[in-house]
Structures are given as C-alpha cells and as structure tokens.
C-alpha cells in the first residue's frame, strides 16, 4: 500500500482560471439554486412529516418504486456540497438554510435514533424490510457525509450528533450477532460514509461496520431472498432479475467482472479500496485491481462514461458502447473519480490518475452547464438534437454529485507522504504541506488543460530534503522538466517523475508536457466506433457541435485520415478555449430529391471541422453533436 494520502481540498487554493471559474460558479449559482430546487420540488418539505403524509409527487414506477424513497439522500448531498462551499467562504444565508434542515431532522428523529423521512412519514412499521430496493442505509450514508462536511466547515456538531445516534442504532441492528440482521444496503454508499466517520472520530466500530457490510454482500443464504420471502414475495419475481444489479450476486472478493448498476458498482469499489488501505487487506486490493482492469479494458467510454444501458442504469456486455443512446450517468463518472483516487493511494501509479483526470474533465464536468444551473444525467457521445440540459430532474442525484465534486476538486490535485509530495493534476493551485522536515509552500502555475507548461514554486520554511513527484500523464508522449533551469533526467516510475533533493526557498520546477491534438481509435470490437476516430488534446476529449458548423448536421462531416489537426485559441468561445480544426468534407443531400437509395455516393463539399471540448457541449442549445467522427 502506498504511503501517500490526499491533501484535503480545504487546504488547496484554486488560483488557475479553469477551476476558479467552475468553483465560483458552483459557490455563487449552483449551491443556492439547488437549494431552491429542493424547495420547489417538495424535497425539503418531505422532512417535515405531516400526518397524514401528502400525496406522492413522483408516482411509483411499474415495479412500485418511487424516487421519493431517497429524497433524504438528496438533502444530505446538498448539505455536503454546500458545506464544501462554506469551507471556501462562510455564508450566513446558506448556514441558516442548513440549520433549518437540521431543525426538521431533529424533530423527525425517532426516540431510538432512527431517521428516515420516507419510512417515518409513510410506513414506520416497515423499516428495514426492503434493503434491496428502498435505500435506507444509502440515505443515511449521504446524510452522514453531509453532517461530517458541515461539522468540518463550521465546527457545529448538532447534525453530526443526530446522525451518530442513528449510526448507533444501525450498529445495534446490523451485524453477525444472533439477534441482528445480516443485511446490507441494495445501493452501496453507507460504507463510504462510515469510513469517513471513522477518519473523523477514530472510532474503530465505524470501520468495522463498513467492513461488515462489504463482506456480507453476496453471502448465502442471500439476504435479499430472505427479506423478499418475509415480505410475502417470491424472490424470483425480483424486478431487476439478477443481484448483479447491486453487485450482490457473489461475495465481493470473488467478483472479477464489473456488472450491474454503474453508480452502485463505483461506490462499492471505492469502499473496497478504502477498506483495503485501512485494513491492509490484500484480498480486497486484488479484487479492486481485477475489477479495475475489467472496466478499463472493456467497458469505459472514451469520455470515461460508465454504463451504456438505461434499463439497469449500468453495464451490459464487454465492448457494448453505443454513442447516441449511452446512459453514462454523471454520478457514475463522479464515483469513478472517487474510486480512482483511492486506487491511487493504494499504489501511486499514474494509470489511476490518468483515469481520474479523464473522468474529471470529460465524464463529470460535462454534467454541469456553464451557467451552473443546468445538468446532464445521461452523457451520450452523439446527439441528433434530442438531448437537452435540464434545470432539474425528478431523480436529482447527479446535480449534487456535480456540485460536491467541483466544490471539493482541490482535493484531487496532490498527495503527501512523510517526506514527499506527489502532483497528480495541474491547473493552478497553492498549498502548504507539512512534511516531516517542516512546512513547504507549493505554488503551481499553469493554464492547464489548455497548455502543458507547468511551473511549481517550492518554498520550504528552511532548506530540507524531500521528494517532489510529478505525474507525467499517460497521454503525454514527450515531456521535459527542469529545476531552477537545469534539466532533470526524465526517468519515470509508474508515470511519476521523482525529484529528490534538498530544496530551498525560491526553488522552481518547470514541467513541459507536449500536448498535440491527436486521433484516438477504438478497439475493433467496439462496433459503434468502427471506421471512426475521436479527437483528443491533453486530457480533453473533443466533439463536433452544430453551432460551429453553420447549423449543418455534424454527422455529415468526414475527416480524411491524413488531414492535419490544428489547434486554435478561441477567445470568443466560452471565455477562451482551445479548439481543434481540420479540413475535411461534408456530405450534401441537395441532389437526392426523393431517393432514399441510389447507386452513386453522396456529393461532397470541402468543409472545415471544428471541435470543442466535449464537456462544453450543449451550452449553446440542443442540436447535433458527435464525438466519434467517421474517417474518410
Ligand atoms: O438510486 C439512487 C440514485 O438514483 C442512483 O445512484 C442513480 O443511478 C439514480 O438511480
Ligand atoms: Zn445520478
């Protein structure tokens, strides 16, 4: 296991324009507007528990399930995101809103500590009877993460106290004892929250409970069978048909294929990686590595979207990666970032940081609009104009996953051990890190991801020997580095360049990462991408979008194999971006008249293809978009 630990986002200041803009947007627009939406959609009201409860806002689907059962989680996630925002800037209005929510939760909590507003409001007698579907522990997980974040941001512990009472009840209820339930949640999440609570309190019982839930998953006799029978149902009538859906088809250590619901899978693998590190558990680590290989080799979109299918919000067969119908839920890419970061701390290997970065720039950021108030739930790689960013969703899970990620993004930039600091991402940050030799101020300056020129000022309080490790991304084929102007030999170990020397105030490292525009091809088994090419530069995946093509359908463009790819700095687009341009052709349809088929190919016209970063698509209205461009 590696000795590196992440440096918490609160200690990392974002100075670079790219992330500063996203963070400011989230602080000033996303967090307040999300609170307003929680109010408008009845989610805040659902904490008030009137008797009798009001009619459902979201009618049950055809297997009797309503998303209202996990509204508590949406509130918890908003508090978590808002608390991360408070760690950047205190805000009396947001704090008053959180306090009002805590008032409601305090009133709602049952005398024994139970706190689930769906069950308390509607069917208090049925608590813990449907862990498979009804998200009770998932809700607690998100609320608990919110309470921890709020405590860390403000020092106020009322919400945390409420939830610690609930956790104590859960610990009493679940476990190996003869009078305990041997169950676990159908939607993983509680495990991650318990591990966070363990980090906060040092109370080992929280870690043990997380480990219990993970190890119990998939044990026989199957818990979800037993509880279905107890509800008077036949387990074979399970609407999802298979426990692969919740990764409980077999014990987690035996799992070697990534299956089922994508967000559930990613949260579970994140918890497994956490437990592998905390418990030095090589079995769990091995399982994580096997699952990692499987997803990376056969199931991930180039954008790092995960889970092509809407039916199970998740995975299908290997290489099944359709573009226009891709589900690729924003939450799944956010959760992949959680998992990748944990893998990176099991082994400091750039292959994990590469995926983390890819998911951050392409999978997760896409979910949040430029204005900070519109979202994508699914992230297709092609559109015929049918996709549109929405201001809210009746299942708003992705909204707060986007905001909590951006509000805490500084936490993914670097890690430290006792005598080394590792930079994983670049983009303009400053932070003070305490090493065993003393405090060192690091100031990283760059306009990454637009440029690969990075400068890092290293200022120890007194001269000291330690290592600075710089990630050279897997996409970069030519890199150079220097300390105070003297070149450093580019010997990489697992994707990192190590500069181990005695540093003194005023030292500066420069890193040049060549960042040419590139064509990327898919494995031939990915039928959807056959004969097509994707464009990338640095960590960014690009796409063609309608406004840059005079309203023509972007699917009509062809990129000749030998066409040069040029980069252009476009101050006029999205406050300044780098676009990719190439000369190609466009198929014309004006001479087809009423023919649907004919013996001669379409007439073509020379045409310029302009590609923008994928994460920016659909900020200028719906229309055609294409990631995988036909070559020819
Ligand atoms: O079930 C809770 C959340 O809602 C899941 O993580 C998402 O996939 C959506 O179904
Ligand atoms: Zn989601």
XYZ file of C-alpha atoms and ligand atoms in Angstrom:
643
model
C 0.000 0.000 0.000
C 1.329 3.457 -0.768
C 2.262 5.916 1.946
C 0.592 8.780 0.161
C -2.565 10.389 1.484
C -4.635 13.045 -0.266
C -4.317 16.642 0.818
C -7.828 17.779 1.747
C -9.424 20.287 -0.611
C -9.791 22.880 2.148
C -6.013 23.235 2.231
C -5.675 23.719 -1.519
C -6.426 27.109 -3.052
C -7.514 27.107 -6.678
C -5.802 30.008 -8.434
C -5.933 28.902 -12.079
C -8.611 30.332 -14.312
C -10.095 26.975 -15.353
C -11.043 25.664 -11.921
C -11.502 29.088 -10.318
C -14.338 29.795 -12.772
C -16.012 26.418 -12.127
C -15.658 26.794 -8.373
C -17.025 30.359 -8.325
C -19.962 29.286 -10.453
C -20.753 26.441 -8.087
C -20.436 28.646 -4.998
C -22.481 31.547 -6.303
C -25.026 29.863 -8.554
C -25.205 26.101 -8.230
C -25.440 25.737 -4.455
C -28.145 28.418 -3.945
C -30.136 27.285 -6.984
C -30.031 23.656 -5.861
C -31.496 24.656 -2.508
C -34.285 26.496 -4.319
C -34.998 23.406 -6.424
C -35.080 21.145 -3.367
C -37.735 23.519 -2.041
C -39.759 23.790 -5.263
C -39.844 20.029 -5.721
C -41.118 19.230 -2.241
C -37.888 17.596 -1.098
C -37.288 19.973 1.804
C -40.932 19.715 2.823
C -40.620 15.931 2.944
C -38.509 16.321 6.100
C -41.472 17.806 7.981
C -43.514 14.598 8.392
C -47.131 15.765 8.423
C -49.832 13.310 9.427
C -51.304 12.114 7.082
C -48.477 12.428 4.547
C -49.188 14.401 1.365
C -49.807 12.610 -1.932
C -46.721 11.393 -3.766
C -45.097 13.903 -6.101
C -43.360 11.146 -8.057
C -45.801 8.313 -8.735
C -44.403 4.799 -8.349
C -42.932 3.170 -11.479
C -44.137 -0.171 -12.772
C -42.377 -2.112 -10.035
C -43.896 0.092 -7.360
C -40.840 2.223 -6.691
C -40.755 5.996 -6.278
C -37.600 8.081 -6.200
C -39.051 9.802 -3.137
C -37.646 6.974 -1.005
C -34.219 8.507 -1.437
C -35.044 12.172 -1.071
C -33.156 12.216 2.241
C -30.021 11.469 0.260
C -30.563 14.499 -1.967
C -30.786 16.719 1.093
C -27.669 15.109 2.561
C -25.746 15.592 -0.678
C -26.796 19.213 -0.906
C -25.607 19.825 2.657
C -22.333 18.140 1.784
C -21.838 20.299 -1.333
C -22.944 23.448 0.495
C -20.576 22.670 3.362
C -17.676 22.260 0.966
C -18.654 25.679 -0.366
C -18.612 27.025 3.212
C -15.081 25.720 3.603
C -14.125 28.154 0.852
C -16.305 31.053 2.058
C -18.601 31.189 5.052
C -22.120 32.305 4.112
C -24.741 33.141 6.739
C -27.662 32.579 4.399
C -26.551 29.062 3.382
C -25.770 28.230 7.015
C -29.252 29.350 8.088
C -30.753 27.121 5.395
C -28.733 24.142 6.626
C -29.715 24.871 10.236
C -33.396 24.919 9.212
C -32.986 21.474 7.657
C -31.290 20.217 10.810
C -34.218 21.546 12.871
C -36.558 19.387 10.796
C -34.337 16.336 11.045
C -34.010 16.753 14.789
C -37.803 16.846 15.126
C -38.235 13.894 12.770
C -35.759 11.581 14.501
C -37.441 8.684 16.315
C -36.626 8.210 20.019
C -34.410 5.211 19.213
C -32.366 7.267 16.751
C -33.985 6.038 13.515
C -34.137 8.784 10.923
C -35.533 8.051 7.519
C -38.170 10.524 6.485
C -39.801 8.247 3.926
C -40.422 5.417 6.374
C -41.204 7.663 9.346
C -43.710 9.574 7.277
C -45.388 6.791 5.373
C -44.775 3.293 6.696
C -42.963 3.435 10.037
C -43.821 -0.197 10.742
C -41.873 -1.348 7.673
C -38.419 -0.020 8.411
C -35.600 -2.396 7.394
C -37.953 -4.645 5.418
C -36.702 -3.864 1.937
C -32.999 -3.117 1.969
C -32.805 -4.411 -1.577
C -34.781 -1.536 -3.062
C -35.507 1.182 -0.586
C -32.178 2.882 0.052
C -32.464 3.307 3.840
C -28.747 2.906 4.502
C -27.854 4.752 1.304
C -29.831 7.725 2.598
C -28.046 7.571 5.911
C -24.723 7.445 4.073
C -25.356 10.653 2.174
C -26.776 12.420 5.217
C -23.772 11.362 7.238
C -21.318 12.618 4.617
C -23.228 15.907 4.729
C -23.033 16.063 8.515
C -19.300 15.378 8.519
C -18.699 18.062 5.896
C -20.841 20.570 7.821
C -19.015 19.836 11.047
C -15.638 20.235 9.369
C -16.663 23.501 7.712
C -18.307 25.135 10.733
C -17.395 23.201 13.875
C -21.143 22.761 14.558
C -21.967 19.240 15.587
C -25.749 19.144 16.102
C -26.359 17.398 12.739
C -23.457 15.045 13.350
C -24.815 14.177 16.803
C -28.207 13.359 15.292
C -26.617 11.047 12.777
C -24.248 9.436 15.231
C -27.350 8.444 17.216
C -28.749 6.910 14.037
C -25.463 5.134 13.292
C -25.516 3.656 16.812
C -28.955 2.201 16.070
C -27.720 0.801 12.762
C -24.765 -0.790 14.531
C -27.126 -2.397 17.006
C -29.433 -3.587 14.228
C -26.905 -4.987 11.730
C -24.071 -7.372 12.361
C -23.164 -11.007 12.835
C -24.963 -11.452 16.181
C -27.873 -13.900 16.501
C -30.385 -11.108 17.081
C -29.021 -8.850 14.404
C -29.907 -8.502 10.740
C -27.258 -9.928 8.446
C -28.108 -7.487 5.690
C -26.636 -4.606 3.742
C -27.996 -1.886 1.509
C -29.075 -2.542 -2.085
C -27.381 0.726 -3.025
C -23.852 0.999 -1.657
C -22.899 4.319 -0.044
C -23.189 3.840 3.729
C -19.807 2.107 3.649
C -18.056 5.218 2.318
C -19.739 7.417 4.898
C -18.845 5.101 7.785
C -15.215 5.101 6.717
C -15.309 8.905 6.678
C -16.839 8.882 10.143
C -14.041 6.584 11.264
C -11.492 9.031 9.843
C -13.184 11.860 11.703
C -13.666 10.167 15.064
C -11.073 7.403 15.122
C -13.852 5.123 16.417
C -12.970 1.713 15.018
C -16.554 0.470 15.245
C -17.475 2.572 12.214
C -14.744 0.954 10.137
C -15.798 -2.500 11.307
C -19.403 -1.861 10.350
C -18.345 -0.700 6.875
C -16.243 -3.862 6.531
C -19.177 -5.964 7.735
C -21.486 -4.538 5.062
C -18.900 -5.143 2.343
C -18.041 -8.671 3.432
C -21.620 -9.685 3.979
C -22.612 -8.698 0.457
C -23.490 -11.709 -1.672
C -23.269 -14.201 1.217
C -25.590 -17.193 1.100
C -28.369 -17.664 2.025
C -28.946 -14.424 0.177
C -30.264 -11.677 2.422
C -32.451 -10.165 -0.291
C -34.104 -13.558 -0.873
C -34.854 -13.880 2.822
C -36.318 -10.412 3.154
C -38.412 -10.846 -0.018
C -39.878 -14.032 1.465
C -40.528 -12.209 4.739
C -42.454 -9.571 2.762
C -44.532 -12.359 1.255
C -42.873 -12.083 -2.161
C -41.233 -14.657 -4.358
C -37.558 -13.670 -4.724
C -37.702 -14.890 -8.305
C -40.089 -12.066 -9.101
C -37.319 -9.534 -8.448
C -37.854 -6.757 -10.977
C -34.113 -6.401 -11.772
C -33.925 -10.179 -12.362
C -30.382 -10.517 -11.046
C -28.437 -9.494 -7.975
C -25.661 -8.462 -10.320
C -27.673 -5.227 -10.427
C -26.493 -4.405 -6.898
C -23.194 -6.320 -7.108
C -24.515 -8.762 -4.505
C -24.578 -11.811 -6.827
C -21.491 -13.178 -5.058
C -19.106 -12.136 -2.302
C -17.142 -9.072 -3.354
C -13.769 -10.789 -3.144
C -14.907 -13.284 -5.781
C -16.130 -10.647 -8.195
C -13.978 -10.267 -11.282
C -16.343 -8.664 -13.784
C -17.841 -5.217 -13.489
C -21.598 -5.714 -13.650
C -24.908 -4.110 -12.815
C -25.829 -0.595 -11.837
C -22.852 1.654 -12.520
C -23.096 4.072 -9.586
C -23.633 1.262 -7.111
C -20.595 -0.524 -8.529
C -18.337 2.526 -8.332
C -19.359 3.385 -4.762
C -18.735 -0.205 -3.737
C -15.317 -0.430 -5.369
C -14.400 2.884 -3.709
C -15.327 1.467 -0.322
C -13.425 -1.740 -1.058
C -10.323 0.265 -1.918
C -10.707 2.309 1.263
C -11.015 -0.832 3.345
C -8.080 -2.458 1.554
C -5.961 0.520 2.623
C -7.302 0.807 6.168
C -7.145 -2.900 6.937
C -4.126 -3.710 4.797
C -6.382 -6.266 3.148
C -4.625 -7.708 0.122
C -7.686 -9.757 -0.879
C -9.801 -6.667 -1.274
C -6.964 -4.886 -3.057
C -6.639 -7.766 -5.513
C -10.366 -7.739 -6.191
C -10.221 -3.983 -6.848
C -7.318 -4.432 -9.264
C -9.119 -7.179 -11.179
C -12.293 -5.108 -11.439
C -10.276 -2.060 -12.473
C -8.662 -3.995 -15.328
C -12.021 -5.257 -16.482
C -13.699 -1.873 -16.618
C -10.747 -0.135 -18.272
C -10.193 -2.824 -20.900
C -13.780 -3.473 -21.908
C -16.396 -1.091 -20.527
C -15.398 2.537 -20.296
C -16.320 5.205 -22.825
C -13.501 7.429 -24.075
C -15.180 10.191 -22.063
C -14.974 7.876 -19.035
C -18.738 7.489 -19.069
C -19.789 4.205 -17.485
C -22.827 2.034 -18.096
C -24.309 2.147 -21.595
C -27.811 0.957 -20.681
C -30.788 2.810 -19.274
C -32.565 -0.429 -18.298
C -30.236 -1.130 -15.382
C -28.523 2.269 -15.369
C -25.437 0.232 -15.890
C -23.237 -2.276 -17.606
C -24.053 -4.752 -20.364
C -21.635 -6.888 -22.379
C -17.977 -6.091 -22.961
C -17.380 -3.542 -25.742
C -21.045 -2.568 -25.880
C -20.546 1.199 -26.053
C -23.279 2.765 -28.173
C -22.885 6.501 -28.604
C -26.250 8.147 -29.117
C -28.037 6.041 -26.530
C -25.208 5.980 -23.983
C -26.618 6.231 -20.464
C -23.232 7.089 -18.873
C -24.754 8.691 -15.805
C -22.893 11.709 -14.432
C -22.924 10.140 -10.955
C -21.054 7.100 -12.280
C -18.194 9.236 -13.608
C -18.062 11.191 -10.355
C -17.928 7.918 -8.451
C -15.206 6.629 -10.775
C -13.153 9.623 -9.644
C -13.684 8.524 -6.026
C -12.540 5.016 -6.877
C -9.556 6.127 -8.964
C -8.342 8.394 -6.177
C -8.497 5.537 -3.699
C -6.655 3.191 -6.078
C -4.008 5.867 -6.490
C -3.475 5.817 -2.756
C -3.196 2.051 -2.697
C -0.453 2.286 -5.332
C 0.947 5.550 -6.568
C 0.515 4.635 -10.203
C -0.239 7.171 -12.896
C -2.650 4.779 -14.587
C -5.146 5.600 -11.843
C -4.523 9.335 -12.052
C -4.953 9.163 -15.830
C -8.454 7.783 -15.394
C -9.203 10.199 -12.571
C -8.259 13.101 -14.824
C -10.117 11.695 -17.810
C -13.259 11.260 -15.718
C -12.939 14.698 -14.194
C -12.602 16.662 -17.429
C -14.830 14.581 -19.642
C -17.222 12.456 -17.625
C -18.076 14.586 -14.614
C -17.654 18.210 -15.736
C -19.990 17.596 -18.659
C -22.792 17.066 -16.151
C -22.797 20.727 -15.100
C -23.596 23.561 -17.503
C -21.600 26.751 -17.897
C -24.276 28.703 -16.037
C -24.051 26.265 -13.126
C -27.792 25.704 -13.100
C -28.394 23.069 -15.771
C -27.359 19.446 -15.853
C -26.910 16.266 -17.767
C -27.949 12.988 -16.201
C -27.009 10.839 -19.214
C -23.944 11.705 -21.206
C -24.329 10.493 -24.789
C -21.429 10.755 -27.228
C -23.653 11.629 -30.145
C -26.798 13.672 -30.446
C -29.273 14.329 -33.145
C -30.634 17.267 -31.199
C -32.854 15.266 -28.864
C -30.677 15.851 -25.775
C -31.068 18.907 -23.669
C -29.652 20.115 -20.380
C -32.348 20.214 -17.715
C -32.830 22.589 -14.825
C -33.838 19.749 -12.517
C -34.635 16.061 -12.725
C -37.155 14.069 -10.819
C -34.190 11.938 -9.783
C -31.717 14.718 -8.934
C -28.808 12.511 -7.825
C -26.398 13.853 -10.460
C -26.941 17.516 -9.635
C -25.412 17.379 -6.190
C -22.755 14.892 -7.239
C -21.570 17.525 -9.717
C -21.607 20.321 -7.142
C -19.964 18.337 -4.356
C -17.229 17.283 -6.749
C -16.444 20.768 -8.063
C -16.630 22.307 -4.593
C -14.010 19.819 -3.386
C -11.935 19.449 -6.556
C -8.788 20.857 -4.932
C -8.553 17.585 -3.007
C -7.612 15.660 -6.153
C -4.560 17.694 -7.113
C -1.890 16.313 -4.841
C -0.985 13.881 -2.085
C 1.718 13.755 0.512
C 3.670 11.160 2.457
C 6.045 11.946 5.335
C 8.765 13.175 3.016
C 7.291 13.518 -0.441
C 4.603 15.368 -2.318
C 3.015 13.968 -5.471
C 1.292 16.204 -8.010
C -1.457 14.365 -9.890
C -3.243 17.237 -11.605
C -2.200 20.668 -12.770
C -4.211 23.817 -13.287
C -3.013 26.472 -10.844
C -3.112 25.745 -7.129
C -1.303 26.791 -3.987
C -0.997 24.878 -0.757
C 1.167 24.496 2.321
C 2.118 20.907 3.098
C 3.550 19.713 6.395
C 6.288 17.143 5.795
C 8.493 15.600 8.462
C 11.101 18.229 7.591
C 8.701 21.149 8.101
C 6.159 23.139 6.172
C 6.576 23.624 2.444
C 4.616 26.099 0.362
C 3.859 24.903 -3.176
C 2.560 27.248 -5.855
C 1.723 25.583 -9.132
C 1.041 27.921 -12.049
C -0.319 26.839 -15.407
C -3.184 27.265 -17.796
C -3.738 23.520 -17.905
C -5.691 21.890 -19.576
C -5.210 24.425 -22.380
C -1.410 24.288 -22.123
C 1.023 21.711 -20.771
C 3.533 24.276 -19.468
C 3.613 23.978 -15.700
C 5.699 25.868 -13.160
C 5.890 24.904 -9.496
C 7.477 27.183 -6.920
C 8.759 25.156 -3.961
C 9.307 27.142 -0.776
C 10.287 25.174 2.334
C 10.403 27.145 5.594
C 14.034 26.057 5.849
C 16.244 24.074 3.415
C 15.173 20.456 3.558
C 15.438 17.226 1.660
C 12.253 15.710 0.321
C 10.887 14.398 -2.963
C 8.579 16.173 -5.368
C 6.822 13.737 -7.662
C 5.271 14.981 -10.858
C 2.773 12.976 -12.815
C 3.550 12.762 -16.487
C 0.148 11.858 -17.900
C -0.208 8.655 -19.906
C -1.470 10.693 -22.884
C 1.796 12.690 -22.998
C 4.440 11.263 -25.303
C 7.082 13.929 -24.829
C 7.826 15.651 -21.546
C 10.746 17.540 -20.066
C 11.437 19.019 -16.656
C 13.976 21.309 -15.041
C 14.839 22.572 -11.566
C 15.940 26.194 -11.470
C 16.562 25.953 -15.214
C 18.697 22.767 -15.106
C 17.193 19.816 -16.961
C 16.189 16.769 -14.937
C 16.549 13.264 -16.455
C 13.082 12.028 -17.389
C 13.106 8.683 -15.597
C 9.539 7.800 -14.770
C 8.352 5.326 -12.202
C 4.711 4.309 -12.707
C 4.038 7.567 -14.515
C 5.715 9.873 -11.968
C 8.986 11.758 -12.211
C 10.687 11.936 -8.818
C 12.886 14.911 -7.940
C 14.522 14.087 -4.617
C 16.889 16.802 -3.427
C 17.486 19.434 -0.828
C 15.067 22.233 -1.596
C 15.269 25.818 -0.507
C 13.008 28.819 -0.708
C 12.873 30.248 -4.221
C 13.358 26.904 -5.998
C 11.271 26.381 -9.077
C 10.415 23.326 -11.132
C 9.215 23.552 -14.689
C 7.425 20.756 -16.475
C 6.654 20.808 -20.179
C 4.014 18.341 -21.282
C 3.679 18.166 -25.048
C 0.024 18.377 -25.830
C -0.592 17.866 -29.544
C -4.033 17.232 -30.976
C -4.425 13.504 -31.560
C -6.636 10.939 -33.195
C -7.774 8.104 -30.990
C -9.133 4.818 -32.315
C -11.348 2.331 -30.529
C -10.746 -1.417 -30.139
C -12.247 -3.122 -33.211
C -14.769 -4.927 -31.001
C -16.453 -1.604 -30.210
C -18.823 -1.828 -33.147
C -20.248 1.636 -32.572
C -16.879 3.286 -33.255
C -15.827 1.257 -36.261
C -14.382 3.455 -39.033
C -14.457 6.420 -36.694
C -11.939 8.492 -34.840
C -12.125 10.624 -31.728
C -10.110 13.795 -31.235
C -8.197 14.498 -28.072
C -5.758 17.050 -26.810
C -4.159 16.530 -23.444
C -6.829 15.286 -21.060
C -9.707 16.696 -23.112
C -11.908 14.690 -25.448
C -13.347 16.836 -28.225
C -16.575 16.763 -30.183
C -18.131 18.398 -33.206
C -21.129 20.525 -32.347
C -23.747 22.175 -34.554
C -23.086 25.886 -33.813
C -19.534 25.602 -35.146
C -20.784 24.063 -38.405
C -23.244 26.677 -39.619
C -26.172 24.593 -38.465
C -25.200 21.588 -40.638
C -25.722 18.144 -39.184
C -22.316 17.244 -37.761
C -22.919 13.597 -38.674
C -22.485 14.634 -42.333
C -18.813 15.512 -41.853
C -15.908 13.222 -42.710
C -12.352 13.597 -41.503
C -9.764 12.356 -44.043
C -7.206 10.092 -42.420
C -4.323 12.318 -43.401
C -5.865 15.690 -42.644
C -3.767 17.855 -40.330
C -5.234 18.643 -36.926
C -4.632 22.249 -35.955
C -5.228 23.913 -32.635
C -6.762 27.383 -32.386
C -7.065 29.613 -29.345
C -10.597 30.968 -29.424
C -11.102 33.857 -27.041
C -14.620 34.250 -28.456
C -15.836 30.862 -27.236
C -16.727 30.062 -23.624
C -14.428 32.755 -22.148
C -11.475 31.332 -24.059
C -10.815 27.746 -25.095
C -8.601 25.795 -27.462
C -10.453 24.276 -30.411
C -9.215 21.668 -32.880
C -9.671 22.240 -36.584
C -9.194 20.144 -39.697
C -10.054 20.320 -43.356
C -12.456 17.593 -44.362
C -15.584 17.085 -46.359
C -19.311 17.291 -45.823
C -21.896 15.053 -47.486
C -24.532 17.028 -49.338
C -28.125 15.973 -49.782
C -29.460 18.609 -52.200
C -29.344 16.268 -55.236
C -31.084 13.310 -53.633
C -34.571 14.605 -54.397
C -36.988 11.844 -53.368
C -34.452 8.982 -53.498
C -33.770 7.108 -50.346
C -31.132 4.920 -52.045
C -29.091 5.296 -55.203
C -26.086 3.737 -56.972
C -23.763 6.728 -56.606
C -22.369 8.106 -53.363
C -23.391 11.493 -51.983
C -21.847 14.607 -53.451
C -19.312 16.160 -51.075
C -18.083 19.659 -50.414
C -14.817 20.673 -48.769
C -15.589 21.721 -45.219
C -13.766 22.711 -42.054
C -14.359 20.590 -38.984
C -14.150 22.491 -35.690
C -14.072 20.504 -32.485
C -14.731 21.867 -28.988
C -14.054 20.118 -25.678
C -16.813 17.588 -25.065
C -17.530 18.856 -21.558
C -18.800 22.106 -23.091
C -21.353 20.659 -25.464
C -24.988 21.687 -25.290
C -24.281 25.021 -23.649
C -25.482 26.783 -26.784
C -28.767 24.944 -27.067
C -29.621 21.444 -28.254
C -28.517 20.282 -31.687
C -26.282 17.737 -33.331
C -23.067 16.604 -31.647
C -20.562 13.875 -32.400
C -17.520 12.510 -30.564
C -16.614 9.638 -32.884
C -16.192 11.191 -36.328
C -16.243 8.996 -39.464
C -12.869 8.905 -41.195
C -12.894 9.006 -44.964
O -30.794 5.202 -6.643
C -30.160 6.382 -6.240
C -29.538 7.062 -7.422
O -30.553 7.421 -8.348
C -28.599 6.191 -8.215
O -27.290 6.232 -7.788
C -28.753 6.725 -9.582
O -28.307 5.835 -10.567
C -30.229 7.003 -9.666
O -30.923 5.849 -9.943
Zn -27.014 10.494 -10.899
